[in-house]
Amino acid sequence: TKPKNLEDVATTCYWKDENIELYALTYKDEENKKKTVFVATMKGENDLWKIAGTANNYSSKAKQLEEGLSSTVLALNSNIIGKDKVGAKTTYQILLPTNSKIMLNWQAGTSRNSRTAYTIKLYSKETLQKAIFDYELSTMPERQISNPVFITAGVYFLEVETKTNDSPTYNVKIEAVPIEFMEIEENGSFSTATQIEPNAAYNASLIDKKDEDCFAFNIPYSGKVSVNVSAESINSGKTRYIVEIYDKETRQMLTATEMAGNDSSIQTTNLYLGKGSYIAKVSSGNYYSGDAYRLLVNYSKMDNIEREPNDSQETTTMISINKEIQGSFGTSGDIDYYKFT
């Protein structure tokens, strides 16, 4: 639909490199309804830019212009059907205009068989040596859905490899949902932690059992801090997530909490921290779950508190006499030191 006023069109660039730029165009139509169109532009001959693809709110009706692209463009939320000989690899290019939750939805064959018919791998343009996910497609009539993965705006490649001579036709769809607050993979270490803001919920998932999600946050003043993790409950009493909080500078663990599969949410012990930088880490327990979860750092400014870590005379918390101090034990064996005059 046409914008009501061309001067009211707002354009935001979500991602760019030398040859491709991804934009979101927001405007109000003639009925004063807000509209968003995602546009991918790429540099062509003589450095002239042209539209390489558009999508109306991640619609399967996306218009994809493949001229000049190195591989076929796969429209988001739209099925792609294919079949090839054994050993053949087909690569699809995905233009993702904004941070999103990605899920792979597929079906191969009309009868159940345990053999692997295809492998599907997703790569980002920046990390072609390591796949974001790697799935094996068995032949079965039911549609299969992958665990969610949260990835940033950019250019991605989906590689489909045929594993057997009699592999059936496959039907694959990339489901993409725009997400504002989310983890940014890879974030498995303190140095690559996703930077987040306290008191805002972030979406994330563990790609595999070895995956660890680290979130870095800063608190501008001393205060009370806890971390809440929530997810849809599953039928298991085993440990699903391990949630830990660390001092980013000293790397000292301040507290740890476990969440069972049949729990829908858990919250760590309240910690009383000084101004500084900290890490919240989520890892898998003895029951792996790749489902999406939400992480929230609760923070409120407070005075007259202990300031972890204060486990030694060198890191003691200075306090005033005749004032009540709030503190807590974050772990078994925690010791709190206070100094007063």
Tab-separated table of C-alpha atoms in Angstrom:
chain	number	residue	atom	x	y	z
A	1	THR	CA	0.000	0.000	0.000
A	2	LYS	CA	1.069	3.585	-0.634
A	3	PRO	CA	2.341	5.828	2.167
A	4	LYS	CA	-0.038	8.618	3.112
A	5	ASN	CA	2.837	11.124	3.036
A	6	LEU	CA	6.208	10.306	1.476
A	7	GLU	CA	7.977	12.620	3.936
A	8	ASP	CA	6.737	10.416	6.826
A	9	VAL	CA	8.591	7.307	5.625
A	10	ALA	CA	11.230	6.301	8.206
A	11	THR	CA	14.164	4.150	7.117
A	12	THR	CA	16.381	2.121	9.445
A	13	CYS	CA	19.478	0.250	8.264
A	14	TYR	CA	19.732	-3.008	10.235
A	15	TRP	CA	22.824	-4.493	8.606
A	16	LYS	CA	25.372	-3.616	5.950
A	17	ASP	CA	28.591	-4.747	4.306
A	18	GLU	CA	30.372	-3.732	1.118
A	19	ASN	CA	27.783	-5.225	-1.217
A	20	ILE	CA	24.480	-5.728	0.638
A	21	GLU	CA	22.437	-3.461	2.919
A	22	LEU	CA	19.224	-4.431	4.736
A	23	TYR	CA	16.594	-1.812	5.621
A	24	ALA	CA	13.231	-1.558	7.334
A	25	LEU	CA	10.859	1.067	5.914
A	26	THR	CA	8.115	2.183	8.300
A	27	TYR	CA	5.220	4.425	7.304
A	28	LYS	CA	1.477	5.015	7.699
A	29	ASP	CA	-0.807	4.130	4.817
A	30	GLU	CA	-3.780	6.091	3.538
A	31	GLU	CA	-5.919	4.567	6.312
A	32	ASN	CA	-3.360	5.766	8.877
A	33	LYS	CA	-2.255	2.190	9.671
A	34	LYS	CA	1.405	1.555	10.464
A	35	LYS	CA	3.184	-0.526	7.826
A	36	THR	CA	6.673	-2.030	7.677
A	37	VAL	CA	8.470	-3.276	4.580
A	38	PHE	CA	11.868	-4.995	4.704
A	39	VAL	CA	14.188	-4.274	1.784
A	40	ALA	CA	17.526	-5.775	0.765
A	41	THR	CA	19.668	-3.704	-1.611
A	42	MET	CA	22.910	-4.816	-3.234
A	43	LYS	CA	25.647	-3.171	-5.246
A	44	GLY	CA	25.597	-4.018	-8.932
A	45	GLU	CA	27.595	-2.980	-11.985
A	46	ASN	CA	29.293	0.431	-11.888
A	47	ASP	CA	28.624	0.538	-8.123
A	48	LEU	CA	24.923	1.140	-8.725
A	49	TRP	CA	22.644	-0.130	-5.954
A	50	LYS	CA	19.518	-2.131	-6.765
A	51	ILE	CA	16.773	-3.878	-4.807
A	52	ALA	CA	17.680	-7.553	-4.357
A	53	GLY	CA	14.627	-8.577	-2.345
A	54	THR	CA	11.648	-7.244	-0.426
A	55	ALA	CA	9.364	-8.764	2.166
A	56	ASN	CA	6.145	-7.454	3.648
A	57	ASN	CA	6.376	-8.281	7.372
A	58	TYR	CA	8.205	-11.567	6.706
A	59	SER	CA	5.411	-12.609	4.360
A	60	SER	CA	5.663	-15.771	2.269
A	61	LYS	CA	4.555	-13.554	-0.621
A	62	ALA	CA	8.038	-12.016	-0.671
A	63	LYS	CA	9.257	-10.891	-4.054
A	64	GLN	CA	12.775	-12.212	-4.553
A	65	LEU	CA	14.966	-10.967	-7.407
A	66	GLU	CA	17.885	-13.366	-7.772
A	67	GLU	CA	19.860	-11.559	-10.460
A	68	GLY	CA	23.417	-10.900	-9.330
A	69	LEU	CA	23.222	-13.061	-6.197
A	70	SER	CA	25.658	-15.950	-5.729
A	71	SER	CA	22.915	-18.421	-4.798
A	72	THR	CA	19.134	-18.716	-4.843
A	73	VAL	CA	17.406	-16.455	-2.325
A	74	LEU	CA	15.190	-18.347	0.116
A	75	ALA	CA	12.152	-16.303	1.110
A	76	LEU	CA	11.492	-16.273	4.847
A	77	ASN	CA	8.423	-18.186	6.033
A	78	SER	CA	7.990	-19.736	2.593
A	79	ASN	CA	8.473	-23.374	1.519
A	80	ILE	CA	11.306	-24.446	-0.766
A	81	ILE	CA	11.014	-27.834	-2.478
A	82	GLY	CA	13.944	-29.736	-3.958
A	83	LYS	CA	15.597	-33.047	-4.799
A	84	ASP	CA	19.095	-33.944	-6.050
A	85	LYS	CA	21.528	-36.816	-6.591
A	86	VAL	CA	23.697	-38.227	-3.805
A	87	GLY	CA	26.581	-35.983	-2.782
A	88	ALA	CA	25.034	-32.873	-4.339
A	89	LYS	CA	24.950	-29.676	-2.294
A	90	THR	CA	22.407	-26.902	-2.845
A	91	THR	CA	23.004	-23.535	-1.217
A	92	TYR	CA	20.277	-20.995	-0.523
A	93	GLN	CA	20.969	-17.417	0.485
A	94	ILE	CA	18.903	-15.874	3.287
A	95	LEU	CA	18.606	-12.097	3.647
A	96	LEU	CA	17.593	-11.504	7.252
A	97	PRO	CA	16.632	-7.838	7.721
A	98	THR	CA	16.471	-7.704	11.528
A	99	ASN	CA	17.341	-9.706	14.647
A	100	SER	CA	15.099	-12.759	14.684
A	101	LYS	CA	14.168	-16.080	16.179
A	102	ILE	CA	14.880	-18.710	13.512
A	103	MET	CA	13.369	-22.191	13.336
A	104	LEU	CA	13.856	-24.786	10.612
A	105	ASN	CA	10.681	-26.574	9.508
A	106	TRP	CA	11.050	-29.548	7.170
A	107	GLN	CA	9.518	-32.726	5.773
A	108	ALA	CA	11.063	-35.407	3.556
A	109	GLY	CA	9.337	-38.476	2.136
A	110	THR	CA	5.970	-40.123	2.633
A	111	SER	CA	7.073	-43.194	4.630
A	112	ARG	CA	9.072	-43.516	7.835
A	113	ASN	CA	12.734	-44.584	7.563
A	114	SER	CA	15.596	-44.099	10.004
A	115	ARG	CA	18.205	-43.348	7.360
A	116	THR	CA	19.482	-39.809	6.831
A	117	ALA	CA	18.240	-38.463	3.499
A	118	TYR	CA	19.681	-34.937	3.770
A	119	THR	CA	21.796	-32.777	6.038
A	120	ILE	CA	20.954	-29.100	6.484
A	121	LYS	CA	23.452	-26.554	7.791
A	122	LEU	CA	23.077	-22.831	8.432
A	123	TYR	CA	26.089	-20.524	8.153
A	124	SER	CA	26.487	-16.792	8.584
A	125	LYS	CA	28.463	-14.853	5.998
A	126	GLU	CA	31.101	-14.069	8.642
A	127	THR	CA	31.582	-17.637	9.981
A	128	LEU	CA	31.543	-19.973	7.005
A	129	GLN	CA	33.854	-22.452	8.764
A	130	LYS	CA	31.400	-23.254	11.574
A	131	ALA	CA	27.705	-24.005	11.163
A	132	ILE	CA	25.170	-22.270	13.398
A	133	PHE	CA	23.123	-25.449	13.289
A	134	ASP	CA	23.549	-28.831	11.632
A	135	TYR	CA	20.549	-31.168	11.255
A	136	GLU	CA	19.996	-34.585	9.692
A	137	LEU	CA	16.728	-35.079	7.806
A	138	SER	CA	15.267	-38.567	8.114
A	139	THR	CA	12.504	-39.684	5.786
A	140	MET	CA	9.124	-39.439	7.489
A	141	PRO	CA	5.714	-38.031	6.542
A	142	GLU	CA	5.440	-35.760	9.601
A	143	ARG	CA	6.884	-32.255	9.537
A	144	GLN	CA	9.824	-31.744	11.873
A	145	ILE	CA	10.703	-28.488	13.628
A	146	SER	CA	14.121	-27.552	14.951
A	147	ASN	CA	14.926	-25.844	18.220
A	148	PRO	CA	14.866	-22.027	17.979
A	149	VAL	CA	18.066	-20.096	17.302
A	150	PHE	CA	18.405	-16.347	17.874
A	151	ILE	CA	20.550	-14.622	15.268
A	152	THR	CA	21.244	-11.051	14.241
A	153	ALA	CA	20.380	-9.300	10.985
A	154	GLY	CA	22.643	-10.263	8.114
A	155	VAL	CA	23.305	-12.572	5.190
A	156	TYR	CA	23.136	-16.324	5.832
A	157	PHE	CA	23.544	-19.482	3.784
A	158	LEU	CA	21.475	-22.653	4.092
A	159	GLU	CA	23.263	-25.720	2.675
A	160	VAL	CA	21.297	-28.874	1.813
A	161	GLU	CA	23.366	-32.000	1.035
A	162	THR	CA	21.850	-35.191	-0.417
A	163	LYS	CA	23.042	-38.301	1.440
A	164	THR	CA	21.459	-41.224	-0.477
A	165	ASN	CA	20.667	-42.031	-4.118
A	166	ASP	CA	16.971	-42.590	-3.461
A	167	SER	CA	16.429	-39.539	-1.241
A	168	PRO	CA	12.858	-38.242	-1.517
A	169	THR	CA	11.818	-34.694	-2.310
A	170	TYR	CA	12.382	-32.333	0.625
A	171	ASN	CA	10.199	-29.446	1.712
A	172	VAL	CA	12.026	-26.871	3.860
A	173	LYS	CA	10.943	-23.579	5.397
A	174	ILE	CA	12.890	-21.043	7.456
A	175	GLU	CA	10.514	-19.595	10.031
A	176	ALA	CA	11.667	-16.132	11.118
A	177	VAL	CA	10.098	-13.951	13.795
A	178	PRO	CA	11.527	-10.471	14.555
A	179	ILE	CA	12.817	-10.235	18.143
A	180	GLU	CA	13.913	-7.005	19.834
A	181	PHE	CA	15.633	-8.337	22.967
A	182	MET	CA	17.665	-11.507	22.393
A	183	GLU	CA	21.000	-13.174	22.868
A	184	ILE	CA	23.626	-12.795	20.145
A	185	GLU	CA	25.446	-16.020	19.340
A	186	GLU	CA	28.265	-16.892	19.829
A	187	ASN	CA	28.149	-15.790	23.454
A	188	GLY	CA	29.714	-18.729	25.228
A	189	SER	CA	32.472	-16.846	27.043
A	190	PHE	CA	32.894	-13.735	29.178
A	191	SER	CA	34.652	-11.946	26.302
A	192	THR	CA	31.827	-12.678	23.818
A	193	ALA	CA	28.927	-12.226	26.251
A	194	THR	CA	25.766	-10.564	24.938
A	195	GLN	CA	25.485	-7.093	26.477
A	196	ILE	CA	22.064	-6.640	28.079
A	197	GLU	CA	20.213	-4.071	30.157
A	198	PRO	CA	18.840	-4.870	33.637
A	199	ASN	CA	15.058	-5.120	34.050
A	200	ALA	CA	14.479	-6.186	30.423
A	201	ALA	CA	13.654	-9.776	29.384
A	202	TYR	CA	15.884	-11.367	26.734
A	203	ASN	CA	15.101	-14.382	24.537
A	204	ALA	CA	17.659	-17.147	24.089
A	205	SER	CA	18.183	-20.895	23.597
A	206	LEU	CA	20.926	-23.473	24.042
A	207	ILE	CA	21.853	-24.746	20.563
A	208	ASP	CA	23.274	-28.007	21.954
A	209	LYS	CA	24.167	-29.587	25.295
A	210	LYS	CA	27.637	-27.989	25.288
A	211	ASP	CA	26.335	-24.495	24.513
A	212	GLU	CA	26.651	-21.845	27.211
A	213	ASP	CA	24.983	-18.430	27.042
A	214	CYS	CA	26.756	-15.531	28.759
A	215	PHE	CA	25.063	-12.170	29.322
A	216	ALA	CA	27.003	-9.111	30.507
A	217	PHE	CA	25.263	-6.342	32.432
A	218	ASN	CA	26.318	-3.213	34.251
A	219	ILE	CA	24.760	-1.628	37.319
A	220	PRO	CA	25.405	2.120	37.719
A	221	TYR	CA	24.870	2.150	41.497
A	222	SER	CA	25.058	-0.397	44.294
A	223	GLY	CA	21.862	-2.393	44.621
A	224	LYS	CA	19.962	-5.673	44.843
A	225	VAL	CA	20.350	-8.063	41.907
A	226	SER	CA	18.807	-11.411	40.997
A	227	VAL	CA	18.362	-13.322	37.738
A	228	ASN	CA	15.086	-14.897	36.618
A	229	VAL	CA	14.948	-17.609	33.931
A	230	SER	CA	11.625	-18.844	32.545
A	231	ALA	CA	10.599	-21.405	29.912
A	232	GLU	CA	7.676	-23.672	29.130
A	233	SER	CA	7.740	-26.573	31.569
A	234	ILE	CA	8.479	-30.094	30.315
A	235	ASN	CA	7.805	-33.514	31.793
A	236	SER	CA	11.101	-34.048	33.589
A	237	GLY	CA	12.320	-33.525	37.134
A	238	LYS	CA	15.960	-33.512	36.034
A	239	THR	CA	18.045	-30.341	36.023
A	240	ARG	CA	17.332	-28.417	32.820
A	241	TYR	CA	19.280	-25.176	33.286
A	242	ILE	CA	22.094	-24.044	35.556
A	243	VAL	CA	22.020	-20.275	36.157
A	244	GLU	CA	25.090	-18.541	37.577
A	245	ILE	CA	26.144	-14.955	38.333
A	246	TYR	CA	29.791	-13.891	38.208
A	247	ASP	CA	31.814	-10.796	38.948
A	248	LYS	CA	33.089	-9.972	35.446
A	249	GLU	CA	36.439	-8.565	36.587
A	250	THR	CA	37.448	-11.211	39.139
A	251	ARG	CA	35.461	-14.045	37.456
A	252	GLN	CA	34.348	-15.158	40.896
A	253	MET	CA	31.040	-17.015	40.944
A	254	LEU	CA	28.645	-15.221	43.289
A	255	THR	CA	25.665	-17.567	43.188
A	256	ALA	CA	24.237	-20.536	41.275
A	257	THR	CA	20.720	-21.955	40.933
A	258	GLU	CA	19.322	-25.005	39.120
A	259	MET	CA	16.030	-25.166	37.229
A	260	ALA	CA	14.251	-28.512	36.787
A	261	GLY	CA	12.408	-29.394	33.599
A	262	ASN	CA	9.005	-29.328	35.290
A	263	ASP	CA	9.642	-25.801	36.595
A	264	SER	CA	8.409	-22.902	34.478
A	265	SER	CA	10.697	-20.336	36.149
A	266	ILE	CA	13.395	-19.930	38.787
A	267	GLN	CA	15.074	-16.965	40.443
A	268	THR	CA	18.539	-16.820	41.930
A	269	THR	CA	19.290	-15.683	45.457
A	270	ASN	CA	19.206	-11.911	45.904
A	271	LEU	CA	22.721	-10.517	45.725
A	272	TYR	CA	23.811	-7.129	47.051
A	273	LEU	CA	26.366	-5.746	44.636
A	274	GLY	CA	28.431	-2.635	44.160
A	275	LYS	CA	28.579	-0.566	41.008
A	276	GLY	CA	30.254	-2.587	38.267
A	277	SER	CA	30.039	-5.233	35.555
A	278	TYR	CA	28.676	-8.739	36.017
A	279	ILE	CA	27.942	-11.890	34.023
A	280	ALA	CA	24.827	-14.072	34.056
A	281	LYS	CA	25.519	-17.513	32.570
A	282	VAL	CA	23.017	-20.191	31.514
A	283	SER	CA	24.169	-23.731	30.736
A	284	SER	CA	22.543	-27.129	30.379
A	285	GLY	CA	21.939	-29.441	33.304
A	286	ASN	CA	21.812	-33.229	32.967
A	287	TYR	CA	18.615	-32.869	30.909
A	288	TYR	CA	19.299	-30.919	27.697
A	289	SER	CA	16.543	-28.717	26.318
A	290	GLY	CA	16.880	-26.624	23.168
A	291	ASP	CA	13.596	-24.797	23.756
A	292	ALA	CA	13.538	-21.016	23.998
A	293	TYR	CA	13.911	-19.429	27.424
A	294	ARG	CA	13.741	-15.863	28.744
A	295	LEU	CA	16.325	-14.273	31.013
A	296	LEU	CA	15.676	-11.197	33.158
A	297	VAL	CA	18.168	-9.420	35.410
A	298	ASN	CA	16.250	-7.806	38.265
A	299	TYR	CA	18.009	-4.714	39.616
A	300	SER	CA	17.019	-2.052	42.110
A	301	LYS	CA	19.245	0.648	43.576
A	302	MET	CA	19.904	0.277	47.312
A	303	ASP	CA	22.120	1.810	49.965
A	304	ASN	CA	23.389	0.238	53.190
A	305	ILE	CA	24.153	-3.172	51.701
A	306	GLU	CA	27.056	-5.529	51.478
A	307	ARG	CA	28.955	-5.369	48.196
A	308	GLU	CA	29.884	-8.741	46.814
A	309	PRO	CA	32.471	-10.063	46.413
A	310	ASN	CA	33.490	-9.325	50.014
A	311	ASP	CA	34.832	-12.729	50.991
A	312	SER	CA	38.156	-11.583	52.427
A	313	GLN	CA	39.659	-8.781	54.497
A	314	GLU	CA	41.089	-7.356	51.272
A	315	THR	CA	37.614	-7.038	49.710
A	316	THR	CA	35.683	-6.107	52.847
A	317	THR	CA	32.580	-3.907	52.671
A	318	MET	CA	32.916	-0.588	54.526
A	319	ILE	CA	29.857	0.165	56.675
A	320	SER	CA	28.705	2.817	59.134
A	321	ILE	CA	27.747	2.069	62.720
A	322	ASN	CA	24.122	2.310	63.869
A	323	LYS	CA	22.846	1.501	60.360
A	324	GLU	CA	21.206	-1.752	59.371
A	325	ILE	CA	22.994	-3.533	56.500
A	326	GLN	CA	21.372	-6.009	54.127
A	327	GLY	CA	23.382	-8.938	52.843
A	328	SER	CA	23.018	-12.534	51.679
A	329	PHE	CA	24.970	-15.752	51.222
A	330	GLY	CA	25.163	-16.446	47.503
A	331	THR	CA	26.822	-19.864	47.760
A	332	SER	CA	27.511	-22.512	50.352
A	333	GLY	CA	30.622	-21.452	52.233
A	334	ASP	CA	30.188	-17.761	51.360
A	335	ILE	CA	31.748	-15.405	53.907
A	336	ASP	CA	30.877	-11.702	54.216
A	337	TYR	CA	33.431	-9.301	55.680
A	338	TYR	CA	32.493	-5.825	56.978
A	339	LYS	CA	34.767	-3.061	58.206
A	340	PHE	CA	33.635	-0.242	60.509
A	341	THR	CA	35.228	2.375	62.717
